[in-house]
mmCIF file of C-alpha atoms and ligand atoms in Angstrom:
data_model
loop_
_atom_site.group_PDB
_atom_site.id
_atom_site.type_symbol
_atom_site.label_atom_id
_atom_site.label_comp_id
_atom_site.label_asym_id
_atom_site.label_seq_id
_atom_site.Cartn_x
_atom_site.Cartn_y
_atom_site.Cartn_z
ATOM 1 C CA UNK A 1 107.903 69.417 106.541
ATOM 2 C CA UNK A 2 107.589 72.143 109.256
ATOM 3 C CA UNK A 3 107.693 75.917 107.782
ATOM 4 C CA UNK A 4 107.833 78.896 109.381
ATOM 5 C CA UNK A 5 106.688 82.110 107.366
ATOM 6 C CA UNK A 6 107.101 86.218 108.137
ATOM 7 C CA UNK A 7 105.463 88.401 106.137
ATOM 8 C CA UNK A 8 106.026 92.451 106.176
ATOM 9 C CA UNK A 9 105.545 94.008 102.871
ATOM 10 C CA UNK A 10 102.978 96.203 103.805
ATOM 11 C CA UNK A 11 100.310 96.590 106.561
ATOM 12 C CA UNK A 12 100.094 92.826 108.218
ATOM 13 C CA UNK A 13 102.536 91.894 110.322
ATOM 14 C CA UNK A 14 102.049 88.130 110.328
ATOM 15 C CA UNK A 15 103.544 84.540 111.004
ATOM 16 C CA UNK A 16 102.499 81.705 109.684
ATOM 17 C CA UNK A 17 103.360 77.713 111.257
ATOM 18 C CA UNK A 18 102.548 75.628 108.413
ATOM 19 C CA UNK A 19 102.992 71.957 107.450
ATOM 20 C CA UNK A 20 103.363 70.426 104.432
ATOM 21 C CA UNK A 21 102.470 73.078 102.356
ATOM 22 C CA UNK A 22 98.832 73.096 103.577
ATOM 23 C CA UNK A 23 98.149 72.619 106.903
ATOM 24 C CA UNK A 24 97.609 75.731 109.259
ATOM 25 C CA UNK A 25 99.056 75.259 112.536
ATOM 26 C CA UNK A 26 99.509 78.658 113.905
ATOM 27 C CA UNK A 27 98.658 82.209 112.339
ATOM 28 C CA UNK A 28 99.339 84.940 114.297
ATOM 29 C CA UNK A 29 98.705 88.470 112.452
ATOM 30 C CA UNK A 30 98.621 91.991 113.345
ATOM 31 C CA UNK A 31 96.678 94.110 110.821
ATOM 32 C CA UNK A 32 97.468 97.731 110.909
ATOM 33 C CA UNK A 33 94.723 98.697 109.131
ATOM 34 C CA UNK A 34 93.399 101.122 112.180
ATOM 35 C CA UNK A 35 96.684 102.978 112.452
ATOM 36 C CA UNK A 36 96.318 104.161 108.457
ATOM 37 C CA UNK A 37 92.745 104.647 108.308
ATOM 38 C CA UNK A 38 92.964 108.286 109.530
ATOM 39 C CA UNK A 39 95.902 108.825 106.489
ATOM 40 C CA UNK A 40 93.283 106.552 103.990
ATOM 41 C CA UNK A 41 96.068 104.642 103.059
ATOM 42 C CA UNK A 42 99.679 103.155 104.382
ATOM 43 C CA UNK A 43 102.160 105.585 105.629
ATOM 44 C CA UNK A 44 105.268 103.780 104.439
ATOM 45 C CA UNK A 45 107.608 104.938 107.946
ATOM 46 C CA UNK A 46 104.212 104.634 110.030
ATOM 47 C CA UNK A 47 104.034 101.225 108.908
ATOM 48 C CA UNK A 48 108.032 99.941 109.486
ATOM 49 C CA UNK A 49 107.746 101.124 112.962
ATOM 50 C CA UNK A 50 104.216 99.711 113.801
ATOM 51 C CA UNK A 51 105.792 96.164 112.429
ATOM 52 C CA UNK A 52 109.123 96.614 114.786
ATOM 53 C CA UNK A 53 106.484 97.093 117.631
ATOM 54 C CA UNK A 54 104.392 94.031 116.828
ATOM 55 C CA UNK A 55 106.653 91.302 115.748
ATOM 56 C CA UNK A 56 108.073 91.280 119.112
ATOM 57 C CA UNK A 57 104.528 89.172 120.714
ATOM 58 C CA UNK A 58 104.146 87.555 117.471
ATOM 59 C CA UNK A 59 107.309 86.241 117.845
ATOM 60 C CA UNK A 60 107.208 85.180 121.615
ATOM 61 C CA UNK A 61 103.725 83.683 120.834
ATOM 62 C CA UNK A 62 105.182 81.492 117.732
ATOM 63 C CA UNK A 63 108.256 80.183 120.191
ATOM 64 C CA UNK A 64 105.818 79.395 122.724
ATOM 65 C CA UNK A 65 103.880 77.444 120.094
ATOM 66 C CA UNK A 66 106.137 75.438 119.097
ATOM 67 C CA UNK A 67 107.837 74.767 122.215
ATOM 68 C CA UNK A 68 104.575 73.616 123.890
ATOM 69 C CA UNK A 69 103.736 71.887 121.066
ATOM 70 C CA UNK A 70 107.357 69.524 120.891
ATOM 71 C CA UNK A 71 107.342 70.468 116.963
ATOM 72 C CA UNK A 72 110.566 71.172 114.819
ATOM 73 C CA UNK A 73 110.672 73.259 112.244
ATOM 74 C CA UNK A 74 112.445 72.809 109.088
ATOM 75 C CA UNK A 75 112.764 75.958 106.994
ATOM 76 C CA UNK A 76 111.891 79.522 107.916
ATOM 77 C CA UNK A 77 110.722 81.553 104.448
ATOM 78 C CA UNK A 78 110.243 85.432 104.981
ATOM 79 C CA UNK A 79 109.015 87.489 101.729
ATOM 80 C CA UNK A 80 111.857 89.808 100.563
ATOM 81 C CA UNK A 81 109.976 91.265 97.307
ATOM 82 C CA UNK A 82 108.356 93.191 96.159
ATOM 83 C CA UNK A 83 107.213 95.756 99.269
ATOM 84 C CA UNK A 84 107.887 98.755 101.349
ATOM 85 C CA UNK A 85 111.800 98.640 102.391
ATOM 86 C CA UNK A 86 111.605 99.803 105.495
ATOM 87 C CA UNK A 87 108.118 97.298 106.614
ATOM 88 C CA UNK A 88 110.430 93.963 104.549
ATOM 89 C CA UNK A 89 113.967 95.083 106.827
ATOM 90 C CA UNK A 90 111.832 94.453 109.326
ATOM 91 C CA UNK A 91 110.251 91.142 108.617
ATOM 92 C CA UNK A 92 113.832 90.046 107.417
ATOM 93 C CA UNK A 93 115.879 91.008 110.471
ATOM 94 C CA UNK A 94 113.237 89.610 112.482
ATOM 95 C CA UNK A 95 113.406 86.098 110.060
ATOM 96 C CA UNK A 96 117.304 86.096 110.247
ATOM 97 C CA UNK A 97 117.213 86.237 113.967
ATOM 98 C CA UNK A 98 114.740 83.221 114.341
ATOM 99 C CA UNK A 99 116.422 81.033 112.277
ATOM 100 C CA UNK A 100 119.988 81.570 114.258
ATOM 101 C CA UNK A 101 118.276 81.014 117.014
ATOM 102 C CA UNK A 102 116.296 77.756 115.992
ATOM 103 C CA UNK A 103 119.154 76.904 113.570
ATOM 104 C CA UNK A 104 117.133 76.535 110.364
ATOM 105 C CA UNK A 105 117.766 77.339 106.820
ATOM 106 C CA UNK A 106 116.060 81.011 105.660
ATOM 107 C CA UNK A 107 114.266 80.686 102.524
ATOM 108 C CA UNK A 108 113.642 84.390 100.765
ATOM 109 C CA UNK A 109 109.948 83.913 99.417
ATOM 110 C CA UNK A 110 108.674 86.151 96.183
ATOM 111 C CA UNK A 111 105.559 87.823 97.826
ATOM 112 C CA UNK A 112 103.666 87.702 94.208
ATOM 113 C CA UNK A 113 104.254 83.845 94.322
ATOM 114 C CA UNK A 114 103.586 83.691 97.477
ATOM 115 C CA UNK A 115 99.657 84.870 97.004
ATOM 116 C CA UNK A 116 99.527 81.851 94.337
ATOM 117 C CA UNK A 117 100.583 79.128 96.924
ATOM 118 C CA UNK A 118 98.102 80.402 98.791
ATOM 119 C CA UNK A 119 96.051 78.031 96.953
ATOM 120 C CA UNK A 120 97.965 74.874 98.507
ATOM 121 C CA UNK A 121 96.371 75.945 102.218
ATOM 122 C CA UNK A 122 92.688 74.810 100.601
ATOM 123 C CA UNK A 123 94.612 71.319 99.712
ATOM 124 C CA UNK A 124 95.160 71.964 95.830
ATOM 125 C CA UNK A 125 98.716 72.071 94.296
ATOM 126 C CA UNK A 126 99.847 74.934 91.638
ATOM 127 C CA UNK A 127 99.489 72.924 88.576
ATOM 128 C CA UNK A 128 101.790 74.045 84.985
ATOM 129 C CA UNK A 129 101.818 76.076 82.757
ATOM 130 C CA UNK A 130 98.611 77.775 84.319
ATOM 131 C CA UNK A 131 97.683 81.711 83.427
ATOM 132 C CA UNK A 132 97.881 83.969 86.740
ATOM 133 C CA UNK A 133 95.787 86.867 88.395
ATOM 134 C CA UNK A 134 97.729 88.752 90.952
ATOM 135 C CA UNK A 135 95.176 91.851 91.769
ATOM 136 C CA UNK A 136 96.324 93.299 95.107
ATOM 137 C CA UNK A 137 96.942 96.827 96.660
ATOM 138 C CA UNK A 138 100.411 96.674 94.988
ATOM 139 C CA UNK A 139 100.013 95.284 92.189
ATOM 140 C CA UNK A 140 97.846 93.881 88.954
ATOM 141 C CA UNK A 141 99.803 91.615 87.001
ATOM 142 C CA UNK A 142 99.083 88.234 84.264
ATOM 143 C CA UNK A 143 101.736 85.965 84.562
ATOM 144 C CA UNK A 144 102.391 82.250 82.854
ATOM 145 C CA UNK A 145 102.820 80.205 85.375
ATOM 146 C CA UNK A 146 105.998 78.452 83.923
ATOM 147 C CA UNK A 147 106.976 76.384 87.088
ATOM 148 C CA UNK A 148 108.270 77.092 90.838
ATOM 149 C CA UNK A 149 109.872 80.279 90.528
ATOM 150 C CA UNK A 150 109.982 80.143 86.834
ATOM 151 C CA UNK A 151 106.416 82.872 86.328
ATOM 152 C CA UNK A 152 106.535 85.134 83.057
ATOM 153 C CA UNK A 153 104.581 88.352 83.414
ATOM 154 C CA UNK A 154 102.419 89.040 80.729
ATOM 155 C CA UNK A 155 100.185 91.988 81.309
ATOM 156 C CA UNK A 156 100.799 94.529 83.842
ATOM 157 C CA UNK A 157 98.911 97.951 84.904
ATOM 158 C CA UNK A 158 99.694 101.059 83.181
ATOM 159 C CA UNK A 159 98.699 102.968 86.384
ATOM 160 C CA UNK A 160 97.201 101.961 89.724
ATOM 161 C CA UNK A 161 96.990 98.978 91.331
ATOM 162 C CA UNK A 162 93.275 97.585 91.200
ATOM 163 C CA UNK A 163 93.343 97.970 95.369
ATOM 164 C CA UNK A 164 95.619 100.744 95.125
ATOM 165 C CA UNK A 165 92.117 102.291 92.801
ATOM 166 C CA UNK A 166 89.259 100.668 95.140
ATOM 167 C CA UNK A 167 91.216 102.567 98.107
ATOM 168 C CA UNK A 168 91.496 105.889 96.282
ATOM 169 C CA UNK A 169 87.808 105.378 94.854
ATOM 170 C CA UNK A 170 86.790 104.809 98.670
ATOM 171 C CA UNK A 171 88.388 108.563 100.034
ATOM 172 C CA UNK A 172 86.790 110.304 96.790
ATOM 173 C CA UNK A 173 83.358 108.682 98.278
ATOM 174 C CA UNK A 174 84.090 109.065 101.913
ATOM 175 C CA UNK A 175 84.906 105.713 103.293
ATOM 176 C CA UNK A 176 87.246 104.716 105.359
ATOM 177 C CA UNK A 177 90.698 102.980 104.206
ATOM 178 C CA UNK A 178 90.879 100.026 103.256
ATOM 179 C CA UNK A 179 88.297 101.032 100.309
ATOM 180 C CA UNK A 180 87.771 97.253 98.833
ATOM 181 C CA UNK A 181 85.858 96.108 101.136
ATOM 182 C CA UNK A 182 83.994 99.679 102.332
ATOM 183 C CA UNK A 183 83.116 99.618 98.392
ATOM 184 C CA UNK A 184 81.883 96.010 98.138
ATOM 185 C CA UNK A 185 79.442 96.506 101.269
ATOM 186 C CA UNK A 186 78.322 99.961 99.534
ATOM 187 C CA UNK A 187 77.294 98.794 96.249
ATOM 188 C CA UNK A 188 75.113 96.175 98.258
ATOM 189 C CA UNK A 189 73.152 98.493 99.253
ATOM 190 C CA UNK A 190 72.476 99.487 95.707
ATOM 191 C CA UNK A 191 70.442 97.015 94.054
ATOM 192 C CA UNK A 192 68.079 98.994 92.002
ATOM 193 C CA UNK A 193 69.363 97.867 88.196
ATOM 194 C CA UNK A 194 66.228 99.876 86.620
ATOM 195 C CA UNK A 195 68.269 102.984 87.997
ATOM 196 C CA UNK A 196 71.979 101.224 87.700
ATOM 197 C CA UNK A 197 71.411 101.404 83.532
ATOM 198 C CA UNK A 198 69.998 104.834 83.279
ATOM 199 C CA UNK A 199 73.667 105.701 85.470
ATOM 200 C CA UNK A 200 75.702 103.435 84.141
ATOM 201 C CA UNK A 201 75.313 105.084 80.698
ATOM 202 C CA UNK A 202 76.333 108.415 82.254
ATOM 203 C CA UNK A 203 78.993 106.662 84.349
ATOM 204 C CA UNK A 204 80.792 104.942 80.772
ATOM 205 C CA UNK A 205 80.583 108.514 79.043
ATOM 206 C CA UNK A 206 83.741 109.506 81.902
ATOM 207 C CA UNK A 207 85.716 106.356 80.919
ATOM 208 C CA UNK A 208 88.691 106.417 78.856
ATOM 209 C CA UNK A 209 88.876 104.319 75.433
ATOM 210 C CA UNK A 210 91.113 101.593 77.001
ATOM 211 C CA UNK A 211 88.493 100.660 79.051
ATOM 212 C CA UNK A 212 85.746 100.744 76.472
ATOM 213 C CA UNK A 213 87.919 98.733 73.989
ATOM 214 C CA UNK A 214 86.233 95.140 73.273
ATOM 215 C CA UNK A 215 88.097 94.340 70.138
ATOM 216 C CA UNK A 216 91.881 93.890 71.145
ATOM 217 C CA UNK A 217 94.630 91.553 72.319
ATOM 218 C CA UNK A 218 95.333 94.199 75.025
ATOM 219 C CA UNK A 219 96.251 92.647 78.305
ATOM 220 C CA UNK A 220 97.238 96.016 80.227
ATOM 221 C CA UNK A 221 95.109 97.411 83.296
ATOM 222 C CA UNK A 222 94.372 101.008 83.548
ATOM 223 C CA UNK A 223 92.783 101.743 86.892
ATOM 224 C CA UNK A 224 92.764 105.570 87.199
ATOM 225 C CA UNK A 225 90.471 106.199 84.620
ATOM 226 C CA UNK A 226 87.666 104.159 86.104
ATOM 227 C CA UNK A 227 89.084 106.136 88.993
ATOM 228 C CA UNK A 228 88.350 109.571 87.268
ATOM 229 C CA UNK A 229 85.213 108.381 85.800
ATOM 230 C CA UNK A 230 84.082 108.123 89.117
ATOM 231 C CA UNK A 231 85.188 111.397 90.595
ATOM 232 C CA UNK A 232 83.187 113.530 87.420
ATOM 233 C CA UNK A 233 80.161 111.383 87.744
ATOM 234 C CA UNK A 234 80.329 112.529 91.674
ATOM 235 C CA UNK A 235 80.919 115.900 90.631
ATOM 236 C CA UNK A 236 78.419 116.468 87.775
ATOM 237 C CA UNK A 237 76.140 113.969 88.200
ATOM 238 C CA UNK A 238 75.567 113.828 91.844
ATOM 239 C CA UNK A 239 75.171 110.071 92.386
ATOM 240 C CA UNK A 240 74.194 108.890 95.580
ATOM 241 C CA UNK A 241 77.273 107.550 97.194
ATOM 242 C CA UNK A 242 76.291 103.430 96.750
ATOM 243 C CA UNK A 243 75.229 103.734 93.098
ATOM 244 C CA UNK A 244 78.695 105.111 92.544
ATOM 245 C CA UNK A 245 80.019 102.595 94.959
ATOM 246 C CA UNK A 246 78.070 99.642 92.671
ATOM 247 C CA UNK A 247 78.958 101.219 88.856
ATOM 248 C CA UNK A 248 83.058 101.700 90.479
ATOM 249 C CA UNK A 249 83.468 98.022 91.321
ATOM 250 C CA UNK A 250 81.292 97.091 88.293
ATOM 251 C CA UNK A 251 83.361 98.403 85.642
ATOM 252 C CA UNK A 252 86.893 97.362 87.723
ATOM 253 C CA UNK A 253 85.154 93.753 87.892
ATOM 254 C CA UNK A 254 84.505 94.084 84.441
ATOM 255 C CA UNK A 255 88.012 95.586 83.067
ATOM 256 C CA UNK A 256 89.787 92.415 84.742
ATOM 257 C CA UNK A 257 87.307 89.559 83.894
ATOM 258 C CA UNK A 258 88.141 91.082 80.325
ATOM 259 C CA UNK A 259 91.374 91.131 79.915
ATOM 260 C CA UNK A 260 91.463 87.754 82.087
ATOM 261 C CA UNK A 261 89.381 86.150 79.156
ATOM 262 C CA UNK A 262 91.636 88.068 76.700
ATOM 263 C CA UNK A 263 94.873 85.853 78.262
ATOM 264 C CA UNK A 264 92.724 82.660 78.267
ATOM 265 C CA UNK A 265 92.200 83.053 74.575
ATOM 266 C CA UNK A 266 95.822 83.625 73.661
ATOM 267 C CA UNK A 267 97.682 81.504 75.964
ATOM 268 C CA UNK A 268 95.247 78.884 75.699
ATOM 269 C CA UNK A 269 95.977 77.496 78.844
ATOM 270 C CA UNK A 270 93.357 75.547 80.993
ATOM 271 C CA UNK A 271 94.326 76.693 84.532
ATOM 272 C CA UNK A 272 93.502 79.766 85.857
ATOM 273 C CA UNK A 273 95.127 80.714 89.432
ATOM 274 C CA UNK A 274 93.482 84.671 90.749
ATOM 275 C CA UNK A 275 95.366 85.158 94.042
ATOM 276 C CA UNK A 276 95.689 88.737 95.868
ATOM 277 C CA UNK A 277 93.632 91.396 98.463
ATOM 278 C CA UNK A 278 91.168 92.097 95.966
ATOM 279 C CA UNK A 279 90.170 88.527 94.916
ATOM 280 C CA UNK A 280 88.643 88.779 98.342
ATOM 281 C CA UNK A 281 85.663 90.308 96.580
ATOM 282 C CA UNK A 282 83.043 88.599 95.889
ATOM 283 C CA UNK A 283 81.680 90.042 93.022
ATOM 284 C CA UNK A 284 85.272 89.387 91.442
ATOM 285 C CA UNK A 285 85.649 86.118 92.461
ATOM 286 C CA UNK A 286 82.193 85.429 90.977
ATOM 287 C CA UNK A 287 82.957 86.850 87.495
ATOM 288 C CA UNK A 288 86.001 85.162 87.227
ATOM 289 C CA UNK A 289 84.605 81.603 88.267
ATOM 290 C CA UNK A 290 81.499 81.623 85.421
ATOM 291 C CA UNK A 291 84.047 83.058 82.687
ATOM 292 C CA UNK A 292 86.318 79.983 83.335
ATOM 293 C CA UNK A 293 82.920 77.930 83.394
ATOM 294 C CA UNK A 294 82.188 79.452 79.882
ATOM 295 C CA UNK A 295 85.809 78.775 78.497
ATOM 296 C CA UNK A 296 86.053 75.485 80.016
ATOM 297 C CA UNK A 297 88.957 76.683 82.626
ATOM 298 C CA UNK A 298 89.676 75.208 85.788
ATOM 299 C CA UNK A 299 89.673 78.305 88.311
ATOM 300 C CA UNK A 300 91.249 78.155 91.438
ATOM 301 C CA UNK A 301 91.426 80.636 94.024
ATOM 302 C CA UNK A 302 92.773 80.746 97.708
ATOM 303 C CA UNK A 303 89.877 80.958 100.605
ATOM 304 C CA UNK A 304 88.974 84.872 101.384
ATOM 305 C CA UNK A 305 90.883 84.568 104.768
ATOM 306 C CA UNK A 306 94.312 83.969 102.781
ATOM 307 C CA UNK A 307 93.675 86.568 99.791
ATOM 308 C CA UNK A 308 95.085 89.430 101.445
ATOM 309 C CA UNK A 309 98.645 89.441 103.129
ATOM 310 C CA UNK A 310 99.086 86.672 105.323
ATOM 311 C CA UNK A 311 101.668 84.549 107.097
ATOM 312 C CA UNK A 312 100.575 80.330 105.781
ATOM 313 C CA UNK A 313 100.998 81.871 102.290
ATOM 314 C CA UNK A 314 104.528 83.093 103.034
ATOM 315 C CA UNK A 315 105.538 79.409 104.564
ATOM 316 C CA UNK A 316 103.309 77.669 102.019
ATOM 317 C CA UNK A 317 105.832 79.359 99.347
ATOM 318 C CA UNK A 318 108.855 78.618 101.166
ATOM 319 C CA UNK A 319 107.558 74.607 101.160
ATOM 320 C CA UNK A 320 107.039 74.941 97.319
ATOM 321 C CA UNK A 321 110.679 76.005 96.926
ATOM 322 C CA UNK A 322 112.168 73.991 99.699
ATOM 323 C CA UNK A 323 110.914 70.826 97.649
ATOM 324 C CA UNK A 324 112.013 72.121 94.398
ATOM 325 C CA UNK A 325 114.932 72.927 95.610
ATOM 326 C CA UNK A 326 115.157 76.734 94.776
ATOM 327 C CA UNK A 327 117.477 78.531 97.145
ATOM 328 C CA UNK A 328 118.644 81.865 97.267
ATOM 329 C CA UNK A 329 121.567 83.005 95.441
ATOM 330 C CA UNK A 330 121.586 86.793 97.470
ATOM 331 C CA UNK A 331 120.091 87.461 100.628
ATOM 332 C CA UNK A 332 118.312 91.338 100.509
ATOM 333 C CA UNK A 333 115.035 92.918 100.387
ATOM 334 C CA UNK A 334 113.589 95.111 97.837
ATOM 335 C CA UNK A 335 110.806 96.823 96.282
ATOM 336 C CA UNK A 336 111.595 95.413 92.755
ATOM 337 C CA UNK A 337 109.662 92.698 91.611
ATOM 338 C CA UNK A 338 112.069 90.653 89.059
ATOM 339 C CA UNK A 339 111.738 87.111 89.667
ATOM 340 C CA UNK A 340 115.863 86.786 89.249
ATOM 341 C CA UNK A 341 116.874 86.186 92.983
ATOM 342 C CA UNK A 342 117.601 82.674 93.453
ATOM 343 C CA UNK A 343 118.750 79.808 92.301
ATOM 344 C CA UNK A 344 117.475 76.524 91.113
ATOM 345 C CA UNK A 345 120.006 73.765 92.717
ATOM 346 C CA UNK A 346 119.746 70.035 91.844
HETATM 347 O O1 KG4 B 1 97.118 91.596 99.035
HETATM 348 P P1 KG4 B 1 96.842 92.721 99.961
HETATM 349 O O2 KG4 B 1 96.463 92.389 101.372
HETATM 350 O O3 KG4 B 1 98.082 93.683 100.094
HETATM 351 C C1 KG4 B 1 98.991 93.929 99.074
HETATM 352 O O4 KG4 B 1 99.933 93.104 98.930
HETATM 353 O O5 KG4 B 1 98.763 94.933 98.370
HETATM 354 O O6 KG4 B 1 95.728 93.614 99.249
HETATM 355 C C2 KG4 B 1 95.194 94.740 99.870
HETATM 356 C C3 KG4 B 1 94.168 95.338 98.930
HETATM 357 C C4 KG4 B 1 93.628 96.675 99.408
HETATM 358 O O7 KG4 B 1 93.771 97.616 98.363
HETATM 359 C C5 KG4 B 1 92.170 96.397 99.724
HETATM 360 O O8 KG4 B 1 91.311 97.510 99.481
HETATM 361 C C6 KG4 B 1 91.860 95.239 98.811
HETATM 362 O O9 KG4 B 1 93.037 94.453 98.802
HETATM 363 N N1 KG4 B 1 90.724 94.431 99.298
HETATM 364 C C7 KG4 B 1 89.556 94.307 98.627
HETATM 365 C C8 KG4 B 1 88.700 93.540 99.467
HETATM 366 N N2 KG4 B 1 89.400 93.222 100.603
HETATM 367 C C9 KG4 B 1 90.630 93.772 100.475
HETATM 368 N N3 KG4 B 1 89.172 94.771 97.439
HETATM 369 C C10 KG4 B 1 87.902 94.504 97.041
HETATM 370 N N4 KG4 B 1 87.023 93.826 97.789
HETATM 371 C C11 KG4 B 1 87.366 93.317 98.999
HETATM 372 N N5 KG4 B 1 86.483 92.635 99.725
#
């Protein structure tokens, strides 16, 4: 099976030819990331019209593709939700047009599950129930992984996004948007742990109890304190800007791997799926792979390359549901992210 996926919810416009769930054909993408860096962060209308501009050689590039290429495709899946309205109008115009014109079903793709399928593209298969990390710019969500289209949220953040943080953390220190990554090649530079203790301990004194809590069954995220923790220890402390950098992504690493554990325990389940932007990092990924050693946890995670927004995710998806036959009962696009948009048909 041939699919087709658009993505648009935020700063990537992107197409993705995939087959069977797995196999990359064709992945055009246009990252907009220069265009917001001078903001340090997305400008929602900045971004819609950026996308309008793009999708136009994305698109001719994808036809020529697959014209050159004799292939037919099958489905085309475009994310609807959750995302900025204005960037997912455009992504979904853009789908509806391509599909009159290749005369293909449209499959409306869930851009939360879409980041977990993003798993099929290294050849494994979302296995259930499973426990799920979605830590992007967006969002930072647990879910139960149910079934296709069937996930139960579980834990959400009280505040900020973990990205949403690591890019806000990155302007209070300087660095240019997106902050993730600026932050992860900072605290490289900082590998000094005589010093790291000594200003760690001054670094914990700014955090706020949920984040110092070891004892509950909590499984909310609070980002903005580690976020204010930071931007006191700047101010009164004066650490050098990669020593903040390091103890920043340090405690966010160690907030998540916590309450990640935390699920494990309570759900019991034995599959762990940690999909989004910021499992890009490597630190992250790290912590979460020997706590599933420890607990005896499968962990799975898609490749860096298709952690943040892509298009193979967005098609990858729109296989899953194409073979479980889940089909939409509305077609619409929307910042909400309520899984109730479709329908299950036998
Ligand atoms: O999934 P994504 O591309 O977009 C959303 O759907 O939000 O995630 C973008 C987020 C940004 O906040 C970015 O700073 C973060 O992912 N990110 C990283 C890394 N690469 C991207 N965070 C930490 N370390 C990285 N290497």
């Amino acid at each position: 099976m041939l699919v087709l996926g658009i993505e648009s919810s935020c700063d990537e416009s992107a197409i993705g030819i995939v087959k069977d769930g797995r196999d990359v054909l064709f992945a055009p993408i246009y990252s907009q990331i220069n265009l917001h860096k001078k903001f340090g962060g997305i400008v929602p209308e900045n971004a819609s019209r950026a996308h309008l501009e793009k999708f136009h050689s994305l698109v001719s590039d994808s036809i020529n593709f697959i014209s050159q290429n004799s292939i037919k495709m099958d489905y085309i899946s475009v994310t609807v939700k959750p995302g900025l309205v204005g960037s997912l109008l455009v992504g979904y115009n853009t789908a509806l047009a391509i599909a009159h014109f290749l005369k293909i079903p449209l499959l409306p793709v869930h851009h939360l599950e879409a980041h977990f399928s993003a798993i099929s593209l290294s050849g494994l298969e979302l296995s259930y129930p499973s426990l799920g990390l979605l830590v992007s710019g967006g969002n930072t969500s647990l879910f139960i992984l149910h079934g296709p289209g069937n996930l139960e949220k579980i834990g959400d953040t009280l505040d900020d996004a973990a990205g949403e943080a690591l890019d806000k953390a990155a302007s209070l220190l300087g660095f240019e948007y997106p902050g993730g990554p600026a932050i992860e090649k900072a605290a490289l530079q900082f590998l000094d742990s005589t010093k790291i203790s000594a200003m760690g301990m001054d670094f914990h004194t700014f955090l706020p109890d949920i984040l110092k809590e070891t004892s509950t069954n909590d499984l909310r995220f609070s980002f903005s304190g580690i976020k204010t923790a930071l931007y006191y220890a700047l101010k009164k402390k004066r650490l050098p800007s990669p020593a903040a950098a390091y103890l920043f992504q340090e405690k966010l690493v160690e907030h998540i791997s916590r309450n990640v554990q935390r699920a494990l325990k309570k759900t019991q389940l034995k599959t762990f799926i940690a999909a989004g932007g910021v499992l890009a990092n490597t630190v992250l990924r790290n912590s979460l792979s020997n706590l599933c050693k420890s607990m005896g946890v499968d962990f799975q995670t898609p490749e860096k390359k298709y952690c943040t927004d892509n298009g193979p995710m967005v098609a990858a998806a729109g296989y899953m549901y194409a073979k479980n036959n889940i089909f939409p009962k509305q077609n619409f696009v929307t910042s909400d992210n309520s899984f109730e948009f479709r329908e299950f048909r036998s």
